[in-house]
Amino acid sequence: MRIQLGSRRRRLSLHRALVATAIFTVIGLLVLTLRSVDPSTHLPITTSDSENRDANPADITNLRSDSAQSLKTCATVEEMGEAFSREFSEESYRVRNIIQNHFAINGASRVRALPPEEFCRHGFVLGKASEAGFGNEMYKILTAAALSVMLNRSLIIGQTRGRYPFEDFISYSNISFTLKEIKHLWRQNGCLTKYGRHLVIRIDDFQKPARTNVLCSNWRVWEQPIIWFQNTTDAVAAQFFLKNVHDEMRIAASNLFGKPDDLHHRPNVFGELMRLLISPSENIQHAVNWALSGGADPDIALHMRMLMNRSVRAVQAAFSCIRKSVENLKLTSKPRVVLVSDNPSLVKDIAPDLNQFAEVLHFDFKSFKGNISGNSHVHTLNFRTKDWGTAPRWVAFVDFFLASRAKHAVVSGAHRRVGTTFAQLVAALAAANSLDDRSSAGSNFTFLSSFQSNLLAEGLKNQIGWGHVWNRFAGTLSCHNQSKQCAHTPILPPAWWDGLWQSPIPRDVHRMEAYGIRLSGFGTFDDNQLHSFCSSRKQFVLTVPLI
């Protein structure tokens, strides 16, 4: 009996040991699988010895190397920009066709002629802007246009007291509706009286994370006739749908914007939309032609956002970037460079030096005899002088359409933050204009960012704000103490952190938590956690009845 009991105990102990081993193995695998990426973890990016010899230790920190190979833990802006040095013409052609086909079907001329029952079932997206900063306000309209493509709806451009935003300076194409016309057609077609369909606007505010449904709802099945996606002041909001929990929304978004983790092949979505939606008003076009003095379009545009500052370093870095662009173009004649800045005096200061290797163009509004102010109430407010500059507001629109005539490159420089929404839209429209249907000239178009060294003392850390093109690269993977940089820049600013060398700043990690996303130090997050967040939250629905 003792022998049997001892044998039984040994079998029981062995069984318990096996069970315990299995449990610890499973727990270990779960920990490894679910562990968030530690920002201090070294990236497995290797570089050759020759690259290490060329690197300047004073310019690049956090770089470990040994005799065999080095393991990089950060990148310079130029290294980050290598992903955007490839041509984007093929993807932009694809998106151009998508946009043109969409508005051929959902444009105003066709939709207003639909049979009453079909019209009353049709959906619309409202884009409404004020007359504040041009870049932010234009993104509101462009985001609505992009959303109309994703949702297969028609576009409404909102008016204020019967006027389009910036109406004296911008002409809008006839492919969109006004809200006034939609109300008229709704009554004319008897949508309420015959078909019992009320005209209702569903409002979703992107800047209210606790209420927005941008990540958690399938907008393609919303039944309200009009959708208004509010406060979409940059390129980010529309691209949030790339991470929507519903497959249908993600597919619609990626079909337009491309995959967020493929930074090499991103289409010029907002440039193509602008090309179709807006053009300079007659007076603005007259001023643009006056600035060109009957000559050819500029080869390069330089935009300097100086905030009333005259930084010598910023100018020197921009000159270096222009020289680099000129060398890459290999032009046979002196390049024509148009200068645009919120500080008009800066343009006159730097033009003589730039004239040494380029033909300089700029719009001298004080010498221009035309009257463009019109009936608009857009004027320079004293409290916005530092932000917008001292020139009359209408000058910015001449500068915008003049700079967007650049055939080969746009260079963005700044006193503080490079690649503002204004510069982004200049580059996007210029790239779209250069993408001629009969040639591949657009494939050579480049968008460059010029950084002086003092802006990079802490890497891209200070490029805060979702409206700035380098914000998604501003985290821990950005090297400190870089020398001046002239970097290829995304023509479509990324909204996520899926690409190589992208990492968030703490401020954005905290901000994304409100949207239900817990970012790691490298910008990754758990899809299952987002699904769980969306399943547990109450869907917020805000509607406003019109008829």
Coordinates of C-alpha atoms in Angstrom, one line a residue:
M1 CA 0.0 0.0 0.0
R2 CA 2.8 2.4 0.8
I3 CA 4.5 1.7 -2.5
Q4 CA 1.2 2.4 -4.3
L5 CA 0.6 5.6 -2.3
G6 CA 4.1 6.9 -3.1
S7 CA 3.7 6.2 -6.8
R8 CA 0.4 7.9 -6.8
R9 CA 1.9 11.0 -5.1
R10 CA 4.8 11.1 -7.6
R11 CA 2.2 10.9 -10.5
L12 CA 0.2 13.7 -8.9
S13 CA 3.3 15.9 -8.4
L14 CA 4.4 15.4 -12.0
H15 CA 0.9 16.2 -13.2
R16 CA 0.9 19.5 -11.1
A17 CA 4.3 20.4 -12.5
L18 CA 3.2 20.0 -16.0
V19 CA 0.0 22.0 -15.5
A20 CA 2.0 24.8 -13.8
T21 CA 4.5 24.9 -16.6
A22 CA 1.8 25.2 -19.2
I23 CA 0.1 28.0 -17.2
F24 CA 3.3 30.0 -16.9
T25 CA 4.1 29.5 -20.6
V26 CA 0.7 30.8 -21.6
I27 CA 1.0 33.8 -19.3
G28 CA 4.5 34.6 -20.7
L29 CA 3.2 34.5 -24.3
L30 CA 0.3 36.8 -23.4
V31 CA 2.7 39.3 -21.8
L32 CA 5.0 39.3 -24.8
T33 CA 2.0 39.7 -27.1
L34 CA 0.2 42.4 -25.3
R35 CA 3.2 44.4 -24.1
S36 CA 3.1 48.0 -25.3
V37 CA 6.1 49.2 -27.2
D38 CA 8.6 50.9 -24.9
P39 CA 9.8 54.2 -26.2
S40 CA 13.2 53.4 -24.9
T41 CA 13.5 50.2 -27.0
H42 CA 16.0 50.5 -29.8
L43 CA 14.6 50.3 -33.3
P44 CA 16.0 47.4 -35.4
I45 CA 17.3 49.8 -38.1
T46 CA 20.8 49.1 -39.2
T47 CA 23.1 51.3 -41.2
S48 CA 26.4 50.6 -42.9
D49 CA 29.8 51.7 -41.6
S50 CA 30.1 54.2 -44.4
E51 CA 26.9 56.0 -43.2
N52 CA 28.4 56.1 -39.7
R53 CA 31.6 57.7 -40.9
D54 CA 29.5 60.4 -42.8
A55 CA 27.4 61.2 -39.7
N56 CA 28.3 64.1 -37.6
P57 CA 28.3 63.2 -33.9
A58 CA 27.4 66.8 -33.0
D59 CA 24.4 66.7 -35.3
I60 CA 22.9 63.3 -34.4
T61 CA 22.4 62.1 -30.9
N62 CA 21.3 58.8 -29.5
L63 CA 23.3 56.9 -32.1
R64 CA 24.9 53.6 -31.0
S65 CA 27.5 51.9 -33.1
D66 CA 30.0 49.1 -33.0
S67 CA 32.6 47.8 -35.5
A68 CA 30.1 45.6 -37.4
Q69 CA 27.0 47.7 -37.6
S70 CA 25.1 50.5 -35.8
L71 CA 21.6 50.5 -34.4
K72 CA 19.9 53.8 -35.0
T73 CA 17.4 55.1 -32.4
C74 CA 16.5 58.4 -34.1
A75 CA 16.6 60.1 -37.5
T76 CA 17.2 63.5 -39.0
V77 CA 14.4 65.3 -40.8
E78 CA 16.1 64.6 -44.2
E79 CA 16.2 60.9 -43.3
M80 CA 12.5 61.0 -42.4
G81 CA 11.8 62.8 -45.6
E82 CA 13.4 60.0 -47.8
A83 CA 10.0 58.3 -47.8
F84 CA 8.5 61.2 -49.6
S85 CA 11.2 61.6 -52.3
R86 CA 9.5 59.2 -54.6
E87 CA 7.0 60.3 -57.2
F88 CA 3.3 60.3 -56.4
S89 CA 1.9 60.8 -59.8
E90 CA 0.5 57.3 -60.3
E91 CA -1.5 57.5 -57.1
S92 CA -2.6 61.0 -57.8
Y93 CA -3.8 60.1 -61.2
R94 CA -5.8 57.3 -59.6
V95 CA -7.4 59.6 -57.1
R96 CA -8.1 62.3 -59.8
N97 CA -10.1 59.7 -61.7
I98 CA -12.0 58.7 -58.5
I99 CA -12.9 62.4 -57.7
Q100 CA -13.9 63.2 -61.3
N101 CA -16.1 60.1 -61.5
H102 CA -17.6 60.9 -58.1
F103 CA -18.7 64.4 -59.1
A104 CA -19.8 63.3 -62.5
I105 CA -22.4 61.2 -60.7
N106 CA -23.0 63.3 -57.6
G107 CA -22.4 66.8 -59.0
A108 CA -25.1 69.4 -58.7
S109 CA -26.1 69.4 -62.4
R110 CA -27.0 65.7 -62.4
V111 CA -28.5 65.4 -58.9
R112 CA -30.8 68.4 -59.3
A113 CA -32.3 66.7 -62.4
L114 CA -33.0 63.4 -60.6
P115 CA -36.6 62.1 -60.4
P116 CA -38.3 63.4 -57.1
E117 CA -38.3 60.0 -55.3
E118 CA -34.6 59.4 -56.1
F119 CA -33.6 63.0 -55.2
C120 CA -35.4 62.6 -51.8
R121 CA -33.3 59.5 -51.1
H122 CA -30.1 61.2 -52.0
G123 CA -27.5 62.2 -49.4
F124 CA -25.3 65.3 -48.9
V125 CA -22.3 66.4 -47.0
L126 CA -22.0 70.0 -45.8
G127 CA -18.8 71.9 -45.7
K128 CA -19.0 75.3 -44.0
A129 CA -16.2 77.7 -43.3
S130 CA -15.8 81.2 -41.9
E131 CA -13.4 83.8 -43.0
A132 CA -10.7 83.2 -40.5
G133 CA -7.3 81.8 -41.4
F134 CA -7.4 80.6 -45.0
G135 CA -5.6 77.3 -44.6
N136 CA -7.7 76.1 -41.7
E137 CA -11.0 77.3 -43.3
M138 CA -10.2 75.7 -46.7
Y139 CA -9.5 72.4 -45.0
K140 CA -13.1 72.4 -43.7
I141 CA -14.4 72.6 -47.2
L142 CA -11.9 70.1 -48.6
T143 CA -12.6 67.6 -45.8
A144 CA -16.3 67.8 -46.6
A145 CA -15.5 67.2 -50.3
A146 CA -13.3 64.2 -49.3
L147 CA -16.1 62.8 -47.1
S148 CA -18.6 63.2 -49.9
V149 CA -16.4 60.9 -52.0
M150 CA -16.1 58.3 -49.2
L151 CA -19.8 58.3 -48.5
N152 CA -21.0 58.6 -52.1
R153 CA -22.9 61.8 -51.3
S154 CA -23.2 65.2 -53.0
L155 CA -21.3 68.3 -51.6
I156 CA -22.9 71.4 -50.1
I157 CA -20.7 74.5 -49.6
G158 CA -22.2 76.6 -46.8
Q159 CA -22.8 80.3 -47.2
T160 CA -23.1 83.1 -44.6
R161 CA -25.7 85.6 -45.4
G162 CA -25.8 84.5 -49.0
R163 CA -22.0 84.6 -49.5
Y164 CA -19.5 81.9 -49.9
P165 CA -16.4 82.1 -47.7
F166 CA -13.7 84.4 -49.2
E167 CA -16.1 85.0 -52.1
D168 CA -14.3 88.1 -53.4
F169 CA -11.1 86.2 -53.8
I170 CA -12.1 82.6 -54.7
S171 CA -14.5 81.3 -57.4
Y172 CA -16.2 78.0 -56.7
S173 CA -17.0 75.5 -59.4
N174 CA -20.6 74.5 -60.1
I175 CA -20.3 70.9 -58.9
S176 CA -21.6 71.7 -55.4
F177 CA -24.9 72.9 -54.0
T178 CA -25.8 75.6 -51.6
L179 CA -28.0 74.8 -48.6
K180 CA -30.5 77.3 -49.8
E181 CA -30.9 75.4 -53.1
I182 CA -31.2 72.1 -51.3
K183 CA -34.1 73.5 -49.2
H184 CA -35.8 74.7 -52.3
L185 CA -35.4 71.4 -54.2
W186 CA -36.6 69.5 -51.1
R187 CA -39.8 71.4 -51.1
Q188 CA -40.1 71.4 -54.9
N189 CA -39.8 67.6 -55.1
G190 CA -42.2 67.1 -52.2
C191 CA -39.7 65.1 -50.1
L192 CA -41.7 65.7 -46.9
T193 CA -45.3 66.0 -48.3
K194 CA -45.1 63.1 -50.7
Y195 CA -42.4 60.8 -49.3
G196 CA -42.5 61.8 -45.6
R197 CA -38.7 62.5 -45.5
H198 CA -37.6 65.4 -43.3
L199 CA -34.6 67.5 -44.2
V200 CA -32.3 66.9 -41.3
I201 CA -28.6 67.7 -40.6
R202 CA -26.6 65.3 -38.5
I203 CA -23.7 67.1 -36.9
D204 CA -20.4 65.5 -35.8
D205 CA -17.8 67.6 -34.2
F206 CA -14.2 66.3 -34.7
Q207 CA -12.8 68.5 -31.9
K208 CA -15.1 67.0 -29.3
P209 CA -13.5 63.5 -28.8
A210 CA -16.1 62.4 -26.3
R211 CA -18.9 62.9 -28.8
T212 CA -17.4 62.4 -32.3
N213 CA -18.2 59.1 -34.1
V214 CA -15.3 59.4 -36.5
L215 CA -13.7 56.1 -35.3
C216 CA -16.7 54.2 -33.9
S217 CA -19.6 54.5 -36.4
N218 CA -20.3 53.4 -39.9
W219 CA -21.2 56.8 -41.5
R220 CA -22.1 55.1 -44.8
V221 CA -25.3 53.8 -43.2
W222 CA -26.4 57.0 -41.6
E223 CA -29.9 57.9 -42.8
Q224 CA -29.9 61.6 -42.2
P225 CA -30.0 63.5 -45.6
I226 CA -27.2 65.9 -44.6
I227 CA -24.0 65.2 -42.7
W228 CA -21.9 68.1 -41.3
F229 CA -18.4 67.1 -40.0
Q230 CA -17.4 70.1 -38.0
N231 CA -14.1 71.7 -37.0
T232 CA -11.9 69.8 -39.5
T233 CA -9.2 72.5 -39.7
D234 CA -6.4 70.4 -41.1
A235 CA -5.5 67.3 -43.1
V236 CA -5.9 65.0 -40.1
A237 CA -9.7 64.7 -39.6
A238 CA -10.6 63.0 -42.8
Q239 CA -7.8 60.5 -42.4
F240 CA -9.1 59.4 -39.0
F241 CA -11.5 57.2 -41.0
L242 CA -8.5 55.1 -42.0
K243 CA -8.7 53.6 -38.5
N244 CA -12.5 53.4 -38.2
V245 CA -13.6 50.1 -36.6
H246 CA -16.0 49.3 -39.5
D247 CA -14.4 47.7 -42.5
E248 CA -16.7 49.6 -44.9
M249 CA -15.4 52.9 -43.7
R250 CA -11.8 51.9 -43.6
I251 CA -12.0 50.6 -47.2
A252 CA -13.7 53.8 -48.4
A253 CA -11.0 55.9 -46.7
S254 CA -8.0 53.9 -47.9
N255 CA -9.4 53.9 -51.4
L256 CA -9.1 57.7 -51.4
F257 CA -6.1 58.3 -49.1
G258 CA -4.1 55.2 -49.5
K259 CA -2.8 53.0 -46.6
P260 CA -1.5 54.9 -43.6
D261 CA 1.5 52.7 -43.2
D262 CA 2.7 53.2 -46.8
L263 CA 4.2 56.6 -46.8
H264 CA 5.9 56.1 -50.2
H265 CA 2.7 56.0 -52.2
R266 CA 0.3 58.6 -50.9
P267 CA -1.9 60.5 -53.3
N268 CA -2.3 64.3 -53.5
V269 CA -6.0 64.1 -52.4
F270 CA -6.5 67.7 -51.2
G271 CA -4.6 69.2 -54.2
E272 CA -6.8 67.3 -56.6
L273 CA -10.0 68.4 -54.7
M274 CA -8.8 72.0 -54.8
R275 CA -8.0 71.8 -58.5
L276 CA -11.7 70.8 -59.2
L277 CA -13.4 73.0 -56.6
I278 CA -11.7 76.4 -56.6
S279 CA -10.0 79.0 -58.8
P280 CA -8.9 82.6 -58.3
S281 CA -11.6 85.3 -58.7
E282 CA -11.3 87.5 -61.7
N283 CA -9.6 90.3 -59.6
I284 CA -7.2 87.9 -58.0
Q285 CA -6.3 86.4 -61.3
H286 CA -5.6 89.9 -62.7
A287 CA -3.2 90.5 -59.8
V288 CA -1.5 87.2 -60.3
N289 CA -1.0 88.0 -64.0
W290 CA 0.4 91.5 -63.0
A291 CA 2.9 89.9 -60.7
L292 CA 4.1 87.5 -63.5
S293 CA 4.5 90.5 -65.8
G294 CA 3.7 88.4 -68.9
G295 CA 6.5 85.9 -68.1
A296 CA 6.4 82.2 -67.6
D297 CA 5.1 80.5 -64.4
P298 CA 7.7 80.3 -61.6
D299 CA 9.8 77.2 -61.3
I300 CA 9.9 77.3 -57.5
A301 CA 7.9 78.9 -54.8
L302 CA 9.3 79.8 -51.4
H303 CA 6.9 80.4 -48.5
M304 CA 8.4 81.9 -45.3
R305 CA 6.1 82.0 -42.2
M306 CA 8.0 84.5 -40.1
L307 CA 5.5 85.8 -37.5
M308 CA 7.0 89.4 -37.8
N309 CA 10.5 88.0 -37.2
R310 CA 13.6 88.4 -39.4
S311 CA 15.5 85.3 -38.6
V312 CA 18.8 85.2 -40.5
R313 CA 19.2 81.5 -39.8
A314 CA 15.8 80.8 -41.3
V315 CA 16.7 82.8 -44.5
Q316 CA 20.1 81.1 -44.9
A317 CA 18.5 77.6 -44.5
A318 CA 15.8 78.5 -47.0
F319 CA 18.5 79.7 -49.5
S320 CA 20.3 76.4 -49.1
C321 CA 17.1 74.5 -49.7
I322 CA 16.4 76.5 -52.9
R323 CA 19.9 75.9 -54.2
K324 CA 19.4 72.2 -53.6
S325 CA 16.1 72.3 -55.5
V326 CA 17.7 74.2 -58.4
E327 CA 20.6 71.8 -58.6
N328 CA 18.1 68.8 -58.8
L329 CA 16.1 70.5 -61.5
K330 CA 19.1 70.9 -63.8
L331 CA 17.5 73.8 -65.6
T332 CA 19.2 75.4 -68.6
S333 CA 18.2 78.9 -67.7
K334 CA 18.0 80.9 -64.6
P335 CA 15.1 79.6 -62.4
R336 CA 12.2 81.8 -61.6
V337 CA 11.5 81.8 -57.9
V338 CA 8.4 83.4 -56.4
L339 CA 8.7 84.7 -52.8
V340 CA 5.7 84.6 -50.4
S341 CA 5.7 85.6 -46.8
D342 CA 3.5 87.0 -44.0
N343 CA 6.3 89.6 -43.5
P344 CA 6.4 91.7 -46.7
S345 CA 9.5 93.5 -45.7
L346 CA 11.4 90.2 -45.5
V347 CA 10.7 89.6 -49.2
K348 CA 12.4 92.9 -50.1
D349 CA 15.3 92.1 -47.8
I350 CA 16.2 88.7 -49.2
A351 CA 15.4 89.3 -52.9
P352 CA 18.8 90.9 -53.8
D353 CA 20.7 87.9 -52.5
L354 CA 18.4 85.4 -54.2
N355 CA 18.8 87.3 -57.4
Q356 CA 22.4 86.1 -57.6
F357 CA 21.2 82.7 -58.8
A358 CA 17.5 83.1 -59.6
E359 CA 15.0 85.4 -61.2
V360 CA 12.9 86.6 -58.2
L361 CA 9.2 87.3 -58.4
H362 CA 6.9 88.6 -55.7
F363 CA 3.6 90.4 -55.5
D364 CA 4.3 94.0 -54.4
F365 CA 0.8 95.0 -53.3
K366 CA 1.8 98.6 -52.7
S367 CA 2.7 99.1 -56.3
F368 CA -0.4 97.3 -57.6
K369 CA -3.1 99.7 -58.8
G370 CA -6.0 97.4 -58.8
N371 CA -8.8 97.3 -56.1
I372 CA -9.5 93.8 -54.8
S373 CA -11.0 94.4 -51.4
G374 CA -14.5 94.4 -52.9
N375 CA -17.4 93.9 -50.5
S376 CA -15.6 91.4 -48.3
H377 CA -15.2 92.1 -44.6
V378 CA -11.9 90.2 -44.7
H379 CA -9.5 92.7 -43.3
T380 CA -6.4 92.5 -41.1
L381 CA -7.5 92.5 -37.4
N382 CA -5.0 94.1 -35.0
F383 CA -4.9 91.1 -32.7
R384 CA -4.1 88.8 -35.7
T385 CA -1.3 91.0 -37.2
K386 CA 1.4 88.8 -35.8
D387 CA -0.2 85.7 -37.2
W388 CA -1.4 86.9 -40.6
G389 CA 1.1 89.7 -41.2
T390 CA 0.6 93.5 -41.8
A391 CA -0.5 93.3 -45.5
P392 CA -4.2 93.5 -46.3
R393 CA -5.9 90.1 -46.2
W394 CA -6.6 89.9 -49.9
V395 CA -2.8 89.9 -50.6
A396 CA -2.6 86.4 -49.1
F397 CA -4.9 85.1 -51.8
V398 CA -2.8 86.6 -54.6
D399 CA 0.2 85.0 -52.9
F400 CA -1.6 81.7 -52.7
F401 CA -2.6 81.4 -56.3
L402 CA 0.7 82.9 -57.5
A403 CA 2.8 80.4 -55.5
S404 CA 0.5 77.5 -56.6
R405 CA 1.7 78.2 -60.2
A406 CA 5.1 76.8 -59.3
K407 CA 6.0 74.1 -61.8
H408 CA 8.6 72.1 -60.0
A409 CA 8.9 72.7 -56.3
V410 CA 7.5 74.5 -53.2
V411 CA 9.9 75.2 -50.3
S412 CA 8.5 75.9 -46.8
G413 CA 10.6 77.8 -44.3
A414 CA 9.6 79.4 -41.0
H415 CA 10.7 81.2 -37.9
R416 CA 9.1 78.5 -35.7
R417 CA 6.8 75.9 -37.4
V418 CA 7.4 74.7 -40.8
G419 CA 4.8 73.4 -43.2
T420 CA 1.7 75.3 -42.0
T421 CA -1.7 74.6 -43.6
F422 CA -1.2 77.5 -46.0
A423 CA 2.1 76.1 -47.2
Q424 CA 0.6 72.6 -47.4
L425 CA -2.3 73.8 -49.6
V426 CA 0.1 75.8 -51.9
A427 CA 2.2 72.7 -52.5
A428 CA -0.9 70.5 -53.0
L429 CA -2.5 72.8 -55.6
A430 CA 0.9 73.4 -57.3
A431 CA 1.5 69.6 -57.5
A432 CA -2.0 69.1 -58.9
N433 CA -1.6 71.8 -61.5
S434 CA 1.8 70.3 -62.5
L435 CA 0.2 66.9 -63.0
D436 CA -0.8 67.3 -66.6
D437 CA -2.9 64.6 -68.1
R438 CA -0.6 64.3 -71.1
S439 CA 2.8 64.2 -69.5
S440 CA 4.6 62.9 -66.4
A441 CA 5.9 66.4 -65.4
G442 CA 4.1 66.1 -62.1
S443 CA 6.3 63.2 -61.2
N444 CA 9.2 65.6 -60.7
F445 CA 7.3 67.9 -58.4
T446 CA 8.8 68.2 -54.9
F447 CA 7.7 69.7 -51.6
L448 CA 10.6 70.7 -49.4
S449 CA 10.9 71.8 -45.8
S450 CA 13.7 74.1 -44.7
F451 CA 14.8 73.9 -41.0
Q452 CA 17.5 76.1 -39.4
S453 CA 19.5 74.3 -36.8
N454 CA 18.1 76.1 -33.8
L455 CA 14.6 74.7 -34.6
L456 CA 16.0 71.2 -34.2
A457 CA 17.8 71.5 -30.9
E458 CA 15.3 69.2 -29.5
G459 CA 14.4 67.5 -32.8
L460 CA 11.0 68.1 -34.1
K461 CA 9.5 68.4 -30.6
N462 CA 8.3 71.9 -31.1
Q463 CA 6.4 71.1 -34.3
I464 CA 3.2 70.8 -32.3
G465 CA -0.3 71.2 -33.6
W466 CA -2.1 68.8 -35.9
G467 CA -2.1 71.4 -38.7
H468 CA 1.7 71.2 -39.1
V469 CA 3.0 68.7 -41.6
W470 CA 5.9 67.3 -39.4
N471 CA 3.8 66.8 -36.2
R472 CA 3.5 63.1 -36.7
F473 CA 7.4 62.9 -36.6
A474 CA 7.9 65.0 -33.5
G475 CA 8.3 62.3 -30.9
T476 CA 11.3 60.4 -29.5
L477 CA 12.5 59.2 -32.8
S478 CA 13.5 62.7 -33.9
C479 CA 17.2 63.3 -33.4
H480 CA 18.3 66.3 -31.3
N481 CA 20.9 68.9 -32.3
Q482 CA 20.5 68.5 -36.0
S483 CA 22.3 70.8 -38.5
K484 CA 20.1 72.7 -41.0
Q485 CA 17.9 70.4 -43.0
C486 CA 16.2 70.5 -46.4
A487 CA 13.8 67.6 -46.3
H488 CA 11.3 66.1 -48.8
T489 CA 7.9 66.7 -47.3
P490 CA 4.6 64.7 -47.6
I491 CA 2.2 66.2 -50.1
L492 CA -0.5 64.6 -48.0
P493 CA 0.3 65.2 -44.4
P494 CA 0.0 61.9 -42.4
A495 CA -2.6 61.6 -39.7
W496 CA -1.3 58.5 -38.0
W497 CA 2.1 57.1 -36.8
D498 CA 2.4 53.9 -38.8
G499 CA 5.4 54.8 -40.9
L500 CA 9.1 54.4 -40.1
W501 CA 10.5 57.1 -37.8
Q502 CA 7.1 58.4 -36.9
S503 CA 6.5 58.9 -33.1
P504 CA 4.0 61.0 -31.1
I505 CA 4.8 63.7 -28.6
P506 CA 3.3 63.3 -25.1
R507 CA 0.7 65.9 -25.8
D508 CA -0.7 63.9 -28.7
V509 CA -0.6 60.7 -26.7
H510 CA -2.8 62.3 -24.1
R511 CA -5.1 63.8 -26.8
M512 CA -5.6 60.5 -28.6
E513 CA -6.7 58.9 -25.3
A514 CA -9.8 61.0 -25.5
Y515 CA -10.6 59.4 -28.9
G516 CA -10.3 56.0 -27.4
I517 CA -6.8 55.2 -28.6
R518 CA -3.8 54.5 -26.3
L519 CA -0.7 55.2 -28.2
S520 CA 2.7 53.6 -27.4
G521 CA 5.8 55.7 -27.6
F522 CA 6.1 54.6 -31.3
G523 CA 2.5 55.6 -32.1
T524 CA 1.2 52.0 -32.3
F525 CA -2.0 50.9 -30.6
D526 CA -4.1 47.8 -30.0
D527 CA -7.0 47.5 -32.4
N528 CA -8.9 45.3 -30.0
Q529 CA -8.7 48.0 -27.4
L530 CA -10.3 50.5 -29.8
H531 CA -13.0 48.0 -30.6
S532 CA -13.7 47.5 -26.9
F533 CA -13.8 51.3 -26.4
C534 CA -16.3 51.7 -29.2
S535 CA -18.5 48.9 -28.0
S536 CA -18.7 50.3 -24.5
R537 CA -19.4 54.0 -25.4
K538 CA -22.8 55.4 -26.1
Q539 CA -23.2 56.7 -29.6
F540 CA -23.9 60.4 -29.6
V541 CA -26.3 61.7 -32.2
L542 CA -26.9 65.4 -32.7
T543 CA -29.4 66.4 -35.4
V544 CA -30.9 69.7 -36.5
P545 CA -34.2 69.7 -38.5
L546 CA -34.5 72.1 -41.4
I547 CA -37.8 71.0 -43.0

